[in-house]
Coordinates of C-alpha atoms in Angstrom, one line a residue:
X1 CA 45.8 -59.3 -31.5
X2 CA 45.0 -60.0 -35.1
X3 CA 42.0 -58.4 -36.2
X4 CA 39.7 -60.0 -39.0
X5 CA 36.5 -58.3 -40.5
X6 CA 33.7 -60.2 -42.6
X7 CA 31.8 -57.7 -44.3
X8 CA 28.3 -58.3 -45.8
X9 CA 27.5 -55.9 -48.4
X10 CA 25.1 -58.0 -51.0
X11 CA 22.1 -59.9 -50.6
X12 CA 21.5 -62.4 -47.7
X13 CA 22.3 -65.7 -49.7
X14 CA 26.2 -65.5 -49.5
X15 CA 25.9 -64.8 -45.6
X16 CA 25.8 -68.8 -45.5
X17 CA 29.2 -69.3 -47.3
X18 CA 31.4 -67.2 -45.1
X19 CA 29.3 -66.6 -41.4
X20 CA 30.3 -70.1 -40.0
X21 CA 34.1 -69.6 -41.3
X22 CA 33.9 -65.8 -38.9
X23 CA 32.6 -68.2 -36.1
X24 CA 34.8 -70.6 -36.0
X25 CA 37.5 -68.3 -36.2
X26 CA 36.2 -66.5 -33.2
X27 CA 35.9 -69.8 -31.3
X28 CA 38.9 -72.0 -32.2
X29 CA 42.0 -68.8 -32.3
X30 CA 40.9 -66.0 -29.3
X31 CA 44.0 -64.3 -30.4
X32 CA 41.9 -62.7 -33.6
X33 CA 39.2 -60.5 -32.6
X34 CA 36.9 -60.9 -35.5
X35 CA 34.6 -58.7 -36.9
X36 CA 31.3 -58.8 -38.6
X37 CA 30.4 -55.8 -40.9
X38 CA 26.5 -55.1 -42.1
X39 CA 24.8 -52.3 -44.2
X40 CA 21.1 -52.9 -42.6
X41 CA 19.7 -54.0 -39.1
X42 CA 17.8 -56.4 -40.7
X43 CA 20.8 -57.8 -42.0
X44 CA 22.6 -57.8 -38.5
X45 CA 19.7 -59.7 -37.1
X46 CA 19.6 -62.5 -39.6
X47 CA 23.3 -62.9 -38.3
X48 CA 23.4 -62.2 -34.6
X49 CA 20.1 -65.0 -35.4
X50 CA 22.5 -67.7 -36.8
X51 CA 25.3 -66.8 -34.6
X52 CA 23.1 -67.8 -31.8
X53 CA 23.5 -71.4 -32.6
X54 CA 27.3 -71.0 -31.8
X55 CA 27.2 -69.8 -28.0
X56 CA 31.3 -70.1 -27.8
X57 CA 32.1 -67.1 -30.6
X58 CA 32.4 -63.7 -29.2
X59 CA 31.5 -61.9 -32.3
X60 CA 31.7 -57.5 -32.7
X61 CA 28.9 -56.2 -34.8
X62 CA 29.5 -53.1 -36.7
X63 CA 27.6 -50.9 -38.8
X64 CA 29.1 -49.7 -42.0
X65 CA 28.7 -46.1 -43.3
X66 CA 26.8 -45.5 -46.3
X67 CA 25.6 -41.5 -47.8
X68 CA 21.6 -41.4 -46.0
X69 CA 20.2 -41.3 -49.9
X70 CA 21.8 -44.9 -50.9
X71 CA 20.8 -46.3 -47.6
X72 CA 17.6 -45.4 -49.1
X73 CA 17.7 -46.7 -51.6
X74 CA 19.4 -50.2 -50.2
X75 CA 15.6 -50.3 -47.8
X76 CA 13.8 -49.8 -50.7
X77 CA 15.2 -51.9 -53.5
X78 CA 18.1 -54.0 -51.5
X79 CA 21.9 -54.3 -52.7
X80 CA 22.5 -53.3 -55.8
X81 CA 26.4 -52.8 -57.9
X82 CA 26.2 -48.9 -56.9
X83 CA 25.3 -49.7 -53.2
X84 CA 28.3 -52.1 -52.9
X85 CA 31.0 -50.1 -54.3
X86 CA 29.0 -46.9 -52.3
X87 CA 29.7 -49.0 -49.1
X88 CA 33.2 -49.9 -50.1
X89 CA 34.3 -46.2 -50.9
X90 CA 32.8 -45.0 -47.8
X91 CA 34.5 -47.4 -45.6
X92 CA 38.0 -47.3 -46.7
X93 CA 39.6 -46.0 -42.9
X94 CA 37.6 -49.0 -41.4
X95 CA 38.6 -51.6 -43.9
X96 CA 42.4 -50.2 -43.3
X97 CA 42.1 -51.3 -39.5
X98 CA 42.1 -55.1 -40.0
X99 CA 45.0 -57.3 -40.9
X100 CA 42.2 -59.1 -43.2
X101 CA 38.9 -59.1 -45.5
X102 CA 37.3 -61.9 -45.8
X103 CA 34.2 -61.9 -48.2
X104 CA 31.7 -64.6 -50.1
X105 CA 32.0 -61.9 -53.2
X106 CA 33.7 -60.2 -55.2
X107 CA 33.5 -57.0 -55.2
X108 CA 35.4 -56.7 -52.8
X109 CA 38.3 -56.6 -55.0
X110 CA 37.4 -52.8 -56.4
X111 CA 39.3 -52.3 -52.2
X112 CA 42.6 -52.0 -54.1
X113 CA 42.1 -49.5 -56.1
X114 CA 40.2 -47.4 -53.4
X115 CA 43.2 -47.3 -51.2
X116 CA 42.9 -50.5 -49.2
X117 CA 46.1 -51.9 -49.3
X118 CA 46.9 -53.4 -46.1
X119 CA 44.9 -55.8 -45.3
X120 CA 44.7 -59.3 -46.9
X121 CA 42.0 -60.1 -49.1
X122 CA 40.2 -63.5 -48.8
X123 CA 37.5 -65.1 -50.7
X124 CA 35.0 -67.6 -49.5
X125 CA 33.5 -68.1 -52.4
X126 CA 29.5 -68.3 -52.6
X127 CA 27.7 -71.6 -54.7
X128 CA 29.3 -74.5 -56.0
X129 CA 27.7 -74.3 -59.3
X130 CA 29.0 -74.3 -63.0
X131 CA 28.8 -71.3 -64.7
X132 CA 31.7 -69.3 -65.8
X133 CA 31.0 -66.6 -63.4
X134 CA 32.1 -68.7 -60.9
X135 CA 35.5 -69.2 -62.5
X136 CA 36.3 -65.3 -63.5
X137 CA 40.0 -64.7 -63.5
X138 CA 40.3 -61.5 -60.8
X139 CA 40.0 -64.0 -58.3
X140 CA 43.6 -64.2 -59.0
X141 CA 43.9 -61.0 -56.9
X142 CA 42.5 -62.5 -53.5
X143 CA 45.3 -63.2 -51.6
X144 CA 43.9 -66.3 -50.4
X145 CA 40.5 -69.0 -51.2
X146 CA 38.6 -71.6 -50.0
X147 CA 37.0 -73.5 -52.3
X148 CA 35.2 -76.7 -52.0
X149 CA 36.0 -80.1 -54.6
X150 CA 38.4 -80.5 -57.4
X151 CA 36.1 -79.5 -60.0
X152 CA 36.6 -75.7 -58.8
X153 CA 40.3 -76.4 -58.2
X154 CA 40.5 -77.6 -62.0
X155 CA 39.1 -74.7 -63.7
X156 CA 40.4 -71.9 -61.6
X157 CA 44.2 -73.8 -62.2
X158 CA 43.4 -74.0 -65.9
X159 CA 42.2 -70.6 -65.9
X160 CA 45.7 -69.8 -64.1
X161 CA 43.7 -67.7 -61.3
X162 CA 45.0 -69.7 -58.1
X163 CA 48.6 -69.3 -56.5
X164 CA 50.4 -72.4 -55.0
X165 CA 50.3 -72.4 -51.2
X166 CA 47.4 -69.6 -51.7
X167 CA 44.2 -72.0 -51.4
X168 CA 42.5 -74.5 -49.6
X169 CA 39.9 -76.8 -50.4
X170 CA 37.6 -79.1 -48.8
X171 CA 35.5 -76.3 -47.6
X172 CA 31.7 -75.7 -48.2
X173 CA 30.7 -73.8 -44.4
X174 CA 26.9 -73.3 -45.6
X175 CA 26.5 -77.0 -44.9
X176 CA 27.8 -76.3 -41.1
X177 CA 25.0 -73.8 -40.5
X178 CA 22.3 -76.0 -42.4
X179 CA 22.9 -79.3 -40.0
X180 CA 22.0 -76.8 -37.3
X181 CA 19.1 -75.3 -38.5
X182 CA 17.4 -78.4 -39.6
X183 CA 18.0 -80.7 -36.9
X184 CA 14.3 -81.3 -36.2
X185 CA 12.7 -79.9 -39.6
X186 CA 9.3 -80.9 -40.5
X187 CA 8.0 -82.2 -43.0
X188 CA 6.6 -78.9 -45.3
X189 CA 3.2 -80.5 -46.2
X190 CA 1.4 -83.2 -44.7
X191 CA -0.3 -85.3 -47.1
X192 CA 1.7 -87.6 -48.6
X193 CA 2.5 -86.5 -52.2
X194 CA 6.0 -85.6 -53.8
X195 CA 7.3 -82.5 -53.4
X196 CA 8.8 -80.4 -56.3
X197 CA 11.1 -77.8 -55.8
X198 CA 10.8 -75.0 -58.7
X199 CA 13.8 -72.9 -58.1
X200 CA 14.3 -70.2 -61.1
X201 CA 17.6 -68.6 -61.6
X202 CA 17.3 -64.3 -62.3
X203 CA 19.5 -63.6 -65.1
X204 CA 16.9 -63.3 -68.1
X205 CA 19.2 -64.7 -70.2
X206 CA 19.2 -68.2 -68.8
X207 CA 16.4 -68.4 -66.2
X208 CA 13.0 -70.4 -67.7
X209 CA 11.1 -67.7 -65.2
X210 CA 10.5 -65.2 -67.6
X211 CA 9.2 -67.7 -70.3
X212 CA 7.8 -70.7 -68.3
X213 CA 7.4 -69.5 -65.1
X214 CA 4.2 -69.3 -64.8
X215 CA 3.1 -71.7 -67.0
X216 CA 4.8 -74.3 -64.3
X217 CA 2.7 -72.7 -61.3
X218 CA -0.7 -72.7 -63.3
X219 CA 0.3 -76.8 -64.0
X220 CA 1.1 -77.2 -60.1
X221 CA -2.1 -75.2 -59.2
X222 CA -4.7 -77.9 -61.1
X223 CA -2.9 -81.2 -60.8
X224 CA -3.3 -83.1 -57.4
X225 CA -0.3 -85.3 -57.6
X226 CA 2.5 -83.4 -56.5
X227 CA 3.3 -80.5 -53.9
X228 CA 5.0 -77.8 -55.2
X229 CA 7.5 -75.5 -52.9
X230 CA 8.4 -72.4 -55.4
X231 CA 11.3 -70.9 -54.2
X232 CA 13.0 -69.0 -56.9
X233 CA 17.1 -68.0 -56.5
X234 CA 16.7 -64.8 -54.0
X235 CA 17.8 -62.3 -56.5
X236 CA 14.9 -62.8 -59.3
X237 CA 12.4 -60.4 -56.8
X238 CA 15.0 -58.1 -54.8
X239 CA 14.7 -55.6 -56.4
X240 CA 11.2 -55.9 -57.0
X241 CA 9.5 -57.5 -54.1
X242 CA 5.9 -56.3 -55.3
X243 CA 6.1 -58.7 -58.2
X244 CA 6.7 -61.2 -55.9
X245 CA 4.0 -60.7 -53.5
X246 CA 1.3 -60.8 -56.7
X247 CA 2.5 -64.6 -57.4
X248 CA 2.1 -65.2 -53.3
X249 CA -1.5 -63.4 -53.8
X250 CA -2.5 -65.4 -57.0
X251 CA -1.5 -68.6 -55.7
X252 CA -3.0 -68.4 -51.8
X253 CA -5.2 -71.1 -50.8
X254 CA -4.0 -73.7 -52.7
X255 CA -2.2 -76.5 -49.8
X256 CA -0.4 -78.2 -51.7
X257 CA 1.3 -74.8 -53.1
X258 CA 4.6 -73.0 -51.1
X259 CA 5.3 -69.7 -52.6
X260 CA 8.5 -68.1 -51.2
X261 CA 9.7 -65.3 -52.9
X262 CA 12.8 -64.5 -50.9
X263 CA 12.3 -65.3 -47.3
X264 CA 15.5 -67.1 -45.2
X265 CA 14.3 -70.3 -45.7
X266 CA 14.6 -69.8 -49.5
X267 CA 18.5 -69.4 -49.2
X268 CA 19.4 -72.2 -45.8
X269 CA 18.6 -74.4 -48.0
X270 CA 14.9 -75.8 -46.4
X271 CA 13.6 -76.3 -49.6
X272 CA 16.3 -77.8 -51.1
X273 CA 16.7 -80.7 -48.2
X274 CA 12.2 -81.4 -48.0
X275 CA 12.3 -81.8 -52.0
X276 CA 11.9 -85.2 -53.7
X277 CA 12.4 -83.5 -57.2
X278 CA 14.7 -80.3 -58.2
X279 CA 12.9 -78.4 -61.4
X280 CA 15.3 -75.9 -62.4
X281 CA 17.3 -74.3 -64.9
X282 CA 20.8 -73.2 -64.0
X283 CA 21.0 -71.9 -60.3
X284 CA 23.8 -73.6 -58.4
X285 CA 21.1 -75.0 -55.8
X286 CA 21.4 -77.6 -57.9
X287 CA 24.4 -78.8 -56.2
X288 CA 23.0 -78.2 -52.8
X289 CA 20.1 -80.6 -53.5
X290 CA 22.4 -83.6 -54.7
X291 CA 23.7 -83.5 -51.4
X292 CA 21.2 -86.6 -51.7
X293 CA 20.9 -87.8 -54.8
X294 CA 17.8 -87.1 -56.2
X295 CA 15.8 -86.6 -59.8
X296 CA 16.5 -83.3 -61.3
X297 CA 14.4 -81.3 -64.3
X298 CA 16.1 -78.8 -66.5
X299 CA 14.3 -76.0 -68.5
X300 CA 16.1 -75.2 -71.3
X301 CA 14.2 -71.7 -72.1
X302 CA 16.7 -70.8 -74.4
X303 CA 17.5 -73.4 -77.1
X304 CA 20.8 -73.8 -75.6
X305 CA 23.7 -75.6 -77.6
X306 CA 24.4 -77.1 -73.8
X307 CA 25.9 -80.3 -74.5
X308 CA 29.6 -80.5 -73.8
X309 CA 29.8 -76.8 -72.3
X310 CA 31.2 -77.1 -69.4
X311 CA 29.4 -74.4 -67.8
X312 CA 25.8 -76.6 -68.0
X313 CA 27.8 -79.7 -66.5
X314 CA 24.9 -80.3 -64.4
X315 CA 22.2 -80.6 -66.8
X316 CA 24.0 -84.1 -67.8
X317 CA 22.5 -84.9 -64.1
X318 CA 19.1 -85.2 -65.1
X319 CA 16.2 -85.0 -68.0
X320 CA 16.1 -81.6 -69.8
X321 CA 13.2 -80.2 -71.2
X322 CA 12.4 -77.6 -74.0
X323 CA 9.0 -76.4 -73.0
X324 CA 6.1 -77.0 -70.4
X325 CA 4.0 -78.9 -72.8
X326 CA 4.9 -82.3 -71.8
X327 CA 5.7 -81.6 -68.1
X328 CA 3.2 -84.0 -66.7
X329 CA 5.1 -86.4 -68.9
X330 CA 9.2 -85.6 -68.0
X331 CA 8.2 -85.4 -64.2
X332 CA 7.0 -89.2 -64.5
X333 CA 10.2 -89.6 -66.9
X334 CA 12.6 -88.0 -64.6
X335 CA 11.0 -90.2 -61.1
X336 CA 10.9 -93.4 -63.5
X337 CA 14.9 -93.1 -65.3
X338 CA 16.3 -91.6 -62.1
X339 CA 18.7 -94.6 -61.6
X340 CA 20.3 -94.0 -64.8
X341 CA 21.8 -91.0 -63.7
X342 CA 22.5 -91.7 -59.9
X343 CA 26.1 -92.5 -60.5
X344 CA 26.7 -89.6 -62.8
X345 CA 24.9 -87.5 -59.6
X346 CA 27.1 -88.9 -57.4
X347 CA 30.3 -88.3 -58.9
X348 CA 29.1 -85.2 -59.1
X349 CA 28.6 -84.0 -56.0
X350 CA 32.2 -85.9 -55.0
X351 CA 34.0 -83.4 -57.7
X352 CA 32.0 -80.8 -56.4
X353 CA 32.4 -80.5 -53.0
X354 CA 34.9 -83.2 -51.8
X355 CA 33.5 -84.1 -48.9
X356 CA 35.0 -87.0 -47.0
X357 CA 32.2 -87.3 -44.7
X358 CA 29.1 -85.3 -42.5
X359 CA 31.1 -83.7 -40.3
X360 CA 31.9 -79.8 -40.6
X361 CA 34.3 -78.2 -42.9
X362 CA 34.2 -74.3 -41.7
X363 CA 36.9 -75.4 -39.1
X364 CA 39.1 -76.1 -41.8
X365 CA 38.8 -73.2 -43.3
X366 CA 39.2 -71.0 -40.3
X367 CA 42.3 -72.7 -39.4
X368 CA 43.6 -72.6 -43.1
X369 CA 42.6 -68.3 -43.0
X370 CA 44.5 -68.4 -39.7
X371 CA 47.8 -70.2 -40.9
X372 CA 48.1 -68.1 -44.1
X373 CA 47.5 -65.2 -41.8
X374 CA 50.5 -65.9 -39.4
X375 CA 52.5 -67.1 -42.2
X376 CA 51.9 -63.9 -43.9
X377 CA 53.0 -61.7 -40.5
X378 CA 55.5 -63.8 -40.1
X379 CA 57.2 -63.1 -43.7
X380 CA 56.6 -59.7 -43.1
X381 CA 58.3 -59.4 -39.7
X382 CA 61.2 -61.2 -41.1
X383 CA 61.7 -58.2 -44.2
X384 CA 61.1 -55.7 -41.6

């Protein structure tokens, strides 16, 4: 029996983009025992949670090691670079029982030089968005990706970071779980108005949080057209989860305001579905929300030279603004011109994900993991 471990050693977001893959695996070959691997129990349970919704996968649950003074610190401040290569060190013998590694991250990669040989190294991939960080060249040492549309394809080929015969696309498995979880969602508020989504990115150097931020909340807390859901990209509180709870305190009572710091729903992509408007800078939720075609602000915080850059592709999708001065204004201006850029959105999207319909895609994947898998066995049988 082939046996296959997903590991989960950063922050709950990138559970999405790999979880459904492990499950389908687990239900559509039962000739690969698959594993799931966590740091935290809280962690396990937000994944034992979604793995509820597929009754059919028989999925083992394993704990990995970490030194008692990390996990600590992992309680106290969540996953941080030090507490994923700690967890990686520490786990070497464990990793070395599987035949593969599958993972939404990157890190992952440091395995080869700690003596993880073996086992195939995988990459699921985590966002769809633009930035070059999505497109570094190590991926070139995975043995095998999925990826969703052509626009990934593209750069990673120019880049000269994906292997013939070593890839698969069509393959976005956070969109699997999210028709699940939201087959009878609610509506978030009840009276009537838009709702805007404000959804921050956490790198200081291109988020509009640290300069705008709450500018846009005080705006949202005394107008009484709009709802506003604030649900910033999970990693702008982790590590500092007290800041967040201030903006829930200074902002309670008001109904037409959703503060959510970090919660699940902030990463399965509620937010993103109820909104009628995305207000963002450059957080590859983006993508998620033109799922359906919708209007879309941009923050430029930092004078950025953005035109042409292929790395702020998406800000060609809607109206971006330098400043909170006239955001009454560019909200009316991104409703009212939001058929000028509803062709450009959904050519978009198509590039991004290349989806040919509704239906799921994590099958694919797990069958294309599988394949490669045997294939690889197979070769290797044949030398031996």
């Amino acid at each position: 029996m082939t046996r296959i471990v997903f590991p989960f050693i950063a922050q709950p977001h990138q559970t999405l983009h790999a979880l459904p893959i492990a499950l389908e695996i687990a239900r559509r070959h039962p000739d690969f025992a698959v594993h799931v691997a966590c740091l935290t129990p809280e962690h396990e349970a937000y994944i034992r949670h979604l793995a509820g919704f597929y009754p059919e996968s028989q999925l083992t649950f394993d704990r990995l090691a970490l030194p008692g003074s990390l996990r600590r610190r992992l309680v106290r401040r969540g996953p941080s670079v030090l507490t994923k290569l700690a967890a990686l060190l520490w786990n070497t013998n464990y990793f070395n029982n599987f035949q593969a590694i599958v993972v939404p991250e990157r890190t992952s990669l440091h395995l080869r030089h700690m003596g993880v040989r073996r086992p195939r190294l995988i990459w699921t991939r985590h966002g769809a968005g633009d930035r070059a960080i999505g497109f570094a060249r190590d991926v070139r040492h995975f043995d095998f990706i999925l990826m969703a549309g052509q626009k990934l394809e593209r750069r990673l080929l120019t880049q000269e970071a994906l292997r013939p015969g070593r890839y698969v696309t069509g393959v976005y498995a956070k969109f699997d779980m999210v028709r699940l979880l939201h087959r009878d969602a609610a509506p978030l508020f009840g009276n009537g108005r838009p709702t805007i989504l404000y959804n921050p990115h956490f790198n200081t150097r291109l988020s509009s949080w640290h300069k705008f931020g709450l500018q846009v909340l005080d705006y949202f807390a005394r107008q009484d057209r709009y709802n506003l859901v604030f649900a910033p990209h999970y990693r702008l509180f982790d590590a500092h989860r007290g800041k967040g709870a201030e903006i829930v305190r200074r902002f309670s009572g008001i109904p037409h305001m959703l503060i959510d710091p970090g919660s699940p729903k902030s990463i399965d992509m509620t937010y993103t579905m109820a909104a009628d408007l995305y207000l963002g800078d450059v957080s590859s939720q983006v993508a998620e929300f033109l799922l359906r075609p919708r209007p879309c602000l941009f923050l430029d915080a930092h004078g950025t030279d953005w035109q042409g850059n292929p790395d702020y592709r998406f800000w060609s999708l809607g109206r971006v603004s330098r400043g909170t001065a006239t955001l009454e204004t560019d909200l009316e201006q991104a409703f009212r011109t939001h058929a000028d850029f509803l062709e450009r959105q959904e050519s978009y999207i198509y590039d991004t994900f290349g989806l040919d319909g509704p239906g799921p895609t994590a099958p694919r994947g797990a069958d294309a993991i599988v394949e490669f898998l045997r294939e690889a066995c197979h070769e290797r049988c044949s030398r031996s």
